[in-house]
Short mmCIF file of C-alpha atoms in Angstrom, two decimals:
data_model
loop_
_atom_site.label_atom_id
_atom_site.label_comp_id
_atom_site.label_asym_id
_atom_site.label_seq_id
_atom_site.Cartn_x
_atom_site.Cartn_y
_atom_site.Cartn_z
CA UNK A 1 23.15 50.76 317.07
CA UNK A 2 20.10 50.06 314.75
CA UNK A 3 19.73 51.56 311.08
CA UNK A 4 16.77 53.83 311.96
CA UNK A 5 19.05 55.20 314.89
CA UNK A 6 21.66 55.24 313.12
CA UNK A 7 20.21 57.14 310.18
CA UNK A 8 18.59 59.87 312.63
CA UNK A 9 22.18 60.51 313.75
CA UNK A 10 23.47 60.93 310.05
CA UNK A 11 20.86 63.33 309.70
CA UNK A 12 20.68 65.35 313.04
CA UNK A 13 24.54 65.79 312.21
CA UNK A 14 23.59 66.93 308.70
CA UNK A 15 21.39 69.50 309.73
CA UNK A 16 23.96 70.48 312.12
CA UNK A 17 26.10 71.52 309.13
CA UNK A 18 23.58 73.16 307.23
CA UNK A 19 22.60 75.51 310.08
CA UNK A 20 26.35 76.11 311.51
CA UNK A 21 28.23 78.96 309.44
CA UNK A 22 31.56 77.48 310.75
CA UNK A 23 30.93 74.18 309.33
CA UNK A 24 29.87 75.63 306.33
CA UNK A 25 32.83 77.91 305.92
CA UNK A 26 35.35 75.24 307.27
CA UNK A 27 34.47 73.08 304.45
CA UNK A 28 34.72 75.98 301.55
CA UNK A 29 37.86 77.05 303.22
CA UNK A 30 39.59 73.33 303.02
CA UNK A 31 38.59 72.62 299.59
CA UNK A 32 39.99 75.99 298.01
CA UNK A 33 42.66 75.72 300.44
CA UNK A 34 44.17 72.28 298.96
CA UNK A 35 43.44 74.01 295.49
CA UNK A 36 45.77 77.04 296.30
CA UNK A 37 48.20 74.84 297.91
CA UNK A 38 48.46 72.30 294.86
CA UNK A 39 48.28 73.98 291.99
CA UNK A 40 48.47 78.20 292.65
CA UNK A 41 49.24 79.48 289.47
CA UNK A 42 46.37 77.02 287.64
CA UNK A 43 43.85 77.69 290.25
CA UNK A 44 44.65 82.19 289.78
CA UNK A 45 44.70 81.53 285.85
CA UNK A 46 41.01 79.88 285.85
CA UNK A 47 39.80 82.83 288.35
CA UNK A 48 40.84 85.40 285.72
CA UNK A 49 39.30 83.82 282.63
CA UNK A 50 35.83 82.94 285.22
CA UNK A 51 36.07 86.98 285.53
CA UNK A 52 35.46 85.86 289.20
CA UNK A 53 38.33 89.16 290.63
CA UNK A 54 36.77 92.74 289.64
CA UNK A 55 38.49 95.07 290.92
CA UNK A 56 37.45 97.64 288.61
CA UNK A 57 34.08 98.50 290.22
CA UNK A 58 32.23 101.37 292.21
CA UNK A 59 33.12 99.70 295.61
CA UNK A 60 36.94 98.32 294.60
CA UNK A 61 37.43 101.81 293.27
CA UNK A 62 35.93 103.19 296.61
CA UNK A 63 38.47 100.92 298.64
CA UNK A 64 41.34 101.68 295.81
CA UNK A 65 40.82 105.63 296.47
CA UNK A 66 40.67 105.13 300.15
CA UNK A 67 44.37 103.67 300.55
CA UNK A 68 45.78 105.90 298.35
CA UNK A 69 44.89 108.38 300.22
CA UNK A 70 45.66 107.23 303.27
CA UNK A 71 48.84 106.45 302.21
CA UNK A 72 49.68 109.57 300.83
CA UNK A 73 48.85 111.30 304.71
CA UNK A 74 52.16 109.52 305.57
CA UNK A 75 54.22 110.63 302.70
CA UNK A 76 53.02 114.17 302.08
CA UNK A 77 52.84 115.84 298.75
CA UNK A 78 55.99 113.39 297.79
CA UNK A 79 56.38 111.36 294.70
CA UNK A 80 56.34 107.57 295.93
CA UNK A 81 59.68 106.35 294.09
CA UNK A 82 60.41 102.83 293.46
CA UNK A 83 57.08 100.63 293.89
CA UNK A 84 56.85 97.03 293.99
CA UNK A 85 52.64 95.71 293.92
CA UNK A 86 52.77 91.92 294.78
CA UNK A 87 49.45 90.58 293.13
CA UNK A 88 48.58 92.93 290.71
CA UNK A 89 45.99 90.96 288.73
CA UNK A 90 44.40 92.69 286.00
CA UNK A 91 46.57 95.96 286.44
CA UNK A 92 43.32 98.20 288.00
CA UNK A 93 45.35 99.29 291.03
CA UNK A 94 48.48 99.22 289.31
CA UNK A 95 47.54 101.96 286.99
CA UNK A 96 46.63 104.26 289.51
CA UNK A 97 50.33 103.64 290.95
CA UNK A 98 51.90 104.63 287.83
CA UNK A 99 50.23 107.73 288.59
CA UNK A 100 52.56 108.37 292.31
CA UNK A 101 56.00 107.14 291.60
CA UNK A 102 59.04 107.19 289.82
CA UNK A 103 58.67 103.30 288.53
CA UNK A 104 56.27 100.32 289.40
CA UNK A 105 56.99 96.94 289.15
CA UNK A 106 53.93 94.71 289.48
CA UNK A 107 54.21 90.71 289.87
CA UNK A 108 51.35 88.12 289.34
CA UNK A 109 51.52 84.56 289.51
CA UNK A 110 48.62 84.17 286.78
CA UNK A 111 50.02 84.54 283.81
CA UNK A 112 46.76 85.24 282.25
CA UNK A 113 46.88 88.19 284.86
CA UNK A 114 49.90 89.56 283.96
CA UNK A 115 49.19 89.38 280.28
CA UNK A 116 46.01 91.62 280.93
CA UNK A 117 47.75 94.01 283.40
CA UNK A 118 50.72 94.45 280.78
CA UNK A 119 47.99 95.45 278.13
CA UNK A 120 46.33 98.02 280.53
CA UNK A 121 49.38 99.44 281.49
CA UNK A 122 50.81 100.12 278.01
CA UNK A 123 50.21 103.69 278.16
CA UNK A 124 52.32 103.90 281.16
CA UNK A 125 56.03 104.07 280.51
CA UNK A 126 56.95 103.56 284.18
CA UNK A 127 55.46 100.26 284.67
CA UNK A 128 57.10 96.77 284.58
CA UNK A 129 54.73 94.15 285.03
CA UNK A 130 56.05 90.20 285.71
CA UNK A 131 54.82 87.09 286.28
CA UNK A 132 56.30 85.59 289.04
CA UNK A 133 55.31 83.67 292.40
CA UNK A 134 56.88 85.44 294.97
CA UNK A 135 56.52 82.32 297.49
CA UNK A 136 59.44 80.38 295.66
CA UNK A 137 60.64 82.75 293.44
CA UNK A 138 63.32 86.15 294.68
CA UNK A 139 61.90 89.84 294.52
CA UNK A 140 64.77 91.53 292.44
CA UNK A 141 65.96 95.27 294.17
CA UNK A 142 64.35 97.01 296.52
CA UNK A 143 62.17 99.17 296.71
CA UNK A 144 59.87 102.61 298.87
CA UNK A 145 56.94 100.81 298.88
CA UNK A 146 55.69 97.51 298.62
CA UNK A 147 51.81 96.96 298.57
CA UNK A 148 50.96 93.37 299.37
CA UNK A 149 46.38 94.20 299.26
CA UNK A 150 44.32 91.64 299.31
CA UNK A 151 46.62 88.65 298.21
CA UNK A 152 47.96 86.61 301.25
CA UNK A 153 44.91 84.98 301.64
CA UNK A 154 45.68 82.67 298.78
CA UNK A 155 49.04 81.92 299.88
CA UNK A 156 48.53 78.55 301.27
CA UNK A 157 50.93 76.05 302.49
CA UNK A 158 53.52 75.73 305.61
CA UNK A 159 56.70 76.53 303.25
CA UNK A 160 54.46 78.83 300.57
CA UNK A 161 53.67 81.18 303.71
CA UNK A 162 57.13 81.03 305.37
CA UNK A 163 59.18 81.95 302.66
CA UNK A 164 57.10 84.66 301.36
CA UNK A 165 57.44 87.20 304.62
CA UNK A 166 61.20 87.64 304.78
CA UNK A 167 61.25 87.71 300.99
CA UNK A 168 58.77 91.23 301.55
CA UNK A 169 60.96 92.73 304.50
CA UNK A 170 64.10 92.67 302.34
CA UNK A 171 62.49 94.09 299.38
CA UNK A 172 62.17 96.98 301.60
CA UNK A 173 64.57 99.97 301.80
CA UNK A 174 65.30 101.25 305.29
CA UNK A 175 61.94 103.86 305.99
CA UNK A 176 59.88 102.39 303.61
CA UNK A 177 56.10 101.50 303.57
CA UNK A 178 54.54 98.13 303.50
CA UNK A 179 51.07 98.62 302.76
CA UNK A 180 49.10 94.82 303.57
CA UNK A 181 45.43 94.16 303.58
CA UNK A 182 43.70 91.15 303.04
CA UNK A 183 40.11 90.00 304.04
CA UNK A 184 39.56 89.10 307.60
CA UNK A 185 37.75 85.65 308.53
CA UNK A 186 33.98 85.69 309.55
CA UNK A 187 33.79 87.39 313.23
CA UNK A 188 32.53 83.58 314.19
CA UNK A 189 35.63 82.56 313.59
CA UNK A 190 38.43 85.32 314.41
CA UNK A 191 38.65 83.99 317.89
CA UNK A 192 42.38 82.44 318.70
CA UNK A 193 41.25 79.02 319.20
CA UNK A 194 40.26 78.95 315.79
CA UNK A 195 43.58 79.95 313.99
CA UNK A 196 44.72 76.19 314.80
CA UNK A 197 41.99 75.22 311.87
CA UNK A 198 42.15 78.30 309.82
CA UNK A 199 45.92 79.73 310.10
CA UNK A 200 45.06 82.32 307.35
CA UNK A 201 43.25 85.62 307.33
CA UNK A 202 43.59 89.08 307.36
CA UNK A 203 44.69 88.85 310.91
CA UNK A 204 46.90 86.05 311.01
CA UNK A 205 48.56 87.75 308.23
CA UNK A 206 49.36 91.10 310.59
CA UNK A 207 50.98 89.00 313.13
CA UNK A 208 53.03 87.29 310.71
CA UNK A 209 54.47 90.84 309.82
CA UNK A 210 54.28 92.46 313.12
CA UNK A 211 56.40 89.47 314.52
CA UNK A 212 58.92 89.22 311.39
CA UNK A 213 60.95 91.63 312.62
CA UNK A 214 62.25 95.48 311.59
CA UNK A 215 58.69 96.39 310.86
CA UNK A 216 56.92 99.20 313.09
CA UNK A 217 53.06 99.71 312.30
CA UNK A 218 52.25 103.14 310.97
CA UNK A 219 48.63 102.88 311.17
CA UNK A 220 45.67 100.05 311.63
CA UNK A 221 42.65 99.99 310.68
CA UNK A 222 39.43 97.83 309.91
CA UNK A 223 37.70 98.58 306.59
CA UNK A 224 34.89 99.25 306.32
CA UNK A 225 34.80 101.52 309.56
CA UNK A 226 32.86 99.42 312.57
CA UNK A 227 29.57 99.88 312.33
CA UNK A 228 29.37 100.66 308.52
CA UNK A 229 28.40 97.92 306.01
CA UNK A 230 28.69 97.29 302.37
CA UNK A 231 27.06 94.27 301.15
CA UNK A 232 29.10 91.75 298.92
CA UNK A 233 32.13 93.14 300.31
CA UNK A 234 34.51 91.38 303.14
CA UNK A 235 35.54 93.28 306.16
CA UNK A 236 39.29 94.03 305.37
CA UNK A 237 42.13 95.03 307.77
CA UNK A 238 44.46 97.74 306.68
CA UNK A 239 47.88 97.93 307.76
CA UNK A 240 50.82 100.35 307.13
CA UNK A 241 54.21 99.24 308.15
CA UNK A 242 57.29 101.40 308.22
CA UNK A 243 60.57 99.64 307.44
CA UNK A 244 63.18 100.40 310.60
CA UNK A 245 66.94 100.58 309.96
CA UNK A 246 68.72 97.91 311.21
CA UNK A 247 70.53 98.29 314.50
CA UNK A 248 73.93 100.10 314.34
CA UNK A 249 72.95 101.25 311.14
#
């Protein structure tokens, strides 16, 4: 093949990847993916101090309001009890938990995150904030609730994401609520035959727990609603999952 020819190739393929979203996005995806799986705690410490997680603004606090109020349609007028948030960062969310329940106990693998949340929180005598990385390291006690928003996504890694999924179940007391969400992949890309290259994902995540066993879904949902769009903001899917007794219990 001559250099000319071969030159028009490099560049035909080139200007295949700058018009192809998937290409685009496959490459992002792999080189924060090897970040997260390498070096988790570093890569969640430099996002904090970059400011580059706010979830103290007009549409986090939108989404914020919306779960708890969707999860309080399942448990009535109820005080929450024991609740364990996995991924707490800055302690936004965590605040408005101490709110609900008896006691909160809020892990983040970034210690720079759990330093911050442990400041906000002060004024809350309920609230127990840790820095731990639940993919290789126990949940102590169990627990009503256990919100897992908007986290999974950066677990990354065959043994990171195994591990972490029984480790929620058990935190669980029998009847409780696990409350996921997480950001779902581009609609390009949320077709099966694309999980083999991007096995991560809102929806990957929900079968993961669906299939774990002694879960039940409560309630499903996409947010925002279909047809309704907020710019800057990923489509999310919202799961509640109510913790069955074991059999012969």
């Amino acid at each position: 093949m001559g250099i000319k020819r071969k030159l028009r190739r490099i560049l035909g393929l080139f200007g295949l990847y700058r018009r192809s979203n998937v290409l685009a996005f496959f490459v992002d995806y792999t080189r924060a993916a090897k970040r997260l799986r390498l070096e988790p705690k570093e890569a969640a410490d430099e996002a904090h101090r970059a400011g580059t997680w706010n979830f103290d603004n007009p549409l986090e606090r939108e989404w914020q309001q919306h779960v708890l109020a969707t999860v309080s349609a399942q448990t009535g007028t109820a005080r929450w009890g024991d609740v364990l948030e996995v991924g707490c960062s800055e302690g936004v969310f965590t605040a408005q938990l101490a709110a609900r329940c008896n006691s909160v106990t809020a892990y983040d693998i970034s210690p720079v995150a759990a330093a911050r949340a442990a400041e906000r929180c002060q004024p809350c005598g309920n609230v127990r904030i840790c820095q731990v990385d639940v993919a290789t390291q126990e949940i102590e006690g169990q627990y009503d609730m256990v919100f897992v928003m908007d986290i999974l996504w950066l677990v990354v890694g065959k043994e990171r994401k195994a591990s972490i999924v029984p480790k929620l179940v058990h935190a669980l007391r029998d009847g409780g609520l696990l409350i996921f969400s997480d950001s779902r992949m581009p609609k390009s890309i949320r077709h099966p035959f694309w999980s083999l290259f991007f096995p991560s994902g809102a929806d990957e995540w929900a079968k993961r727990l669906e299939r774990a066993g002694g879960l039940a879904v409560a309630r499903k949902e996409c947010y925002p609603a279909h047809g309704r769009s907020i710019p800057e903001f990923w489509a999310k899917l919202f799961v509640l999952f109510r913790k069955q007794p074991a059999s012969g219990a």
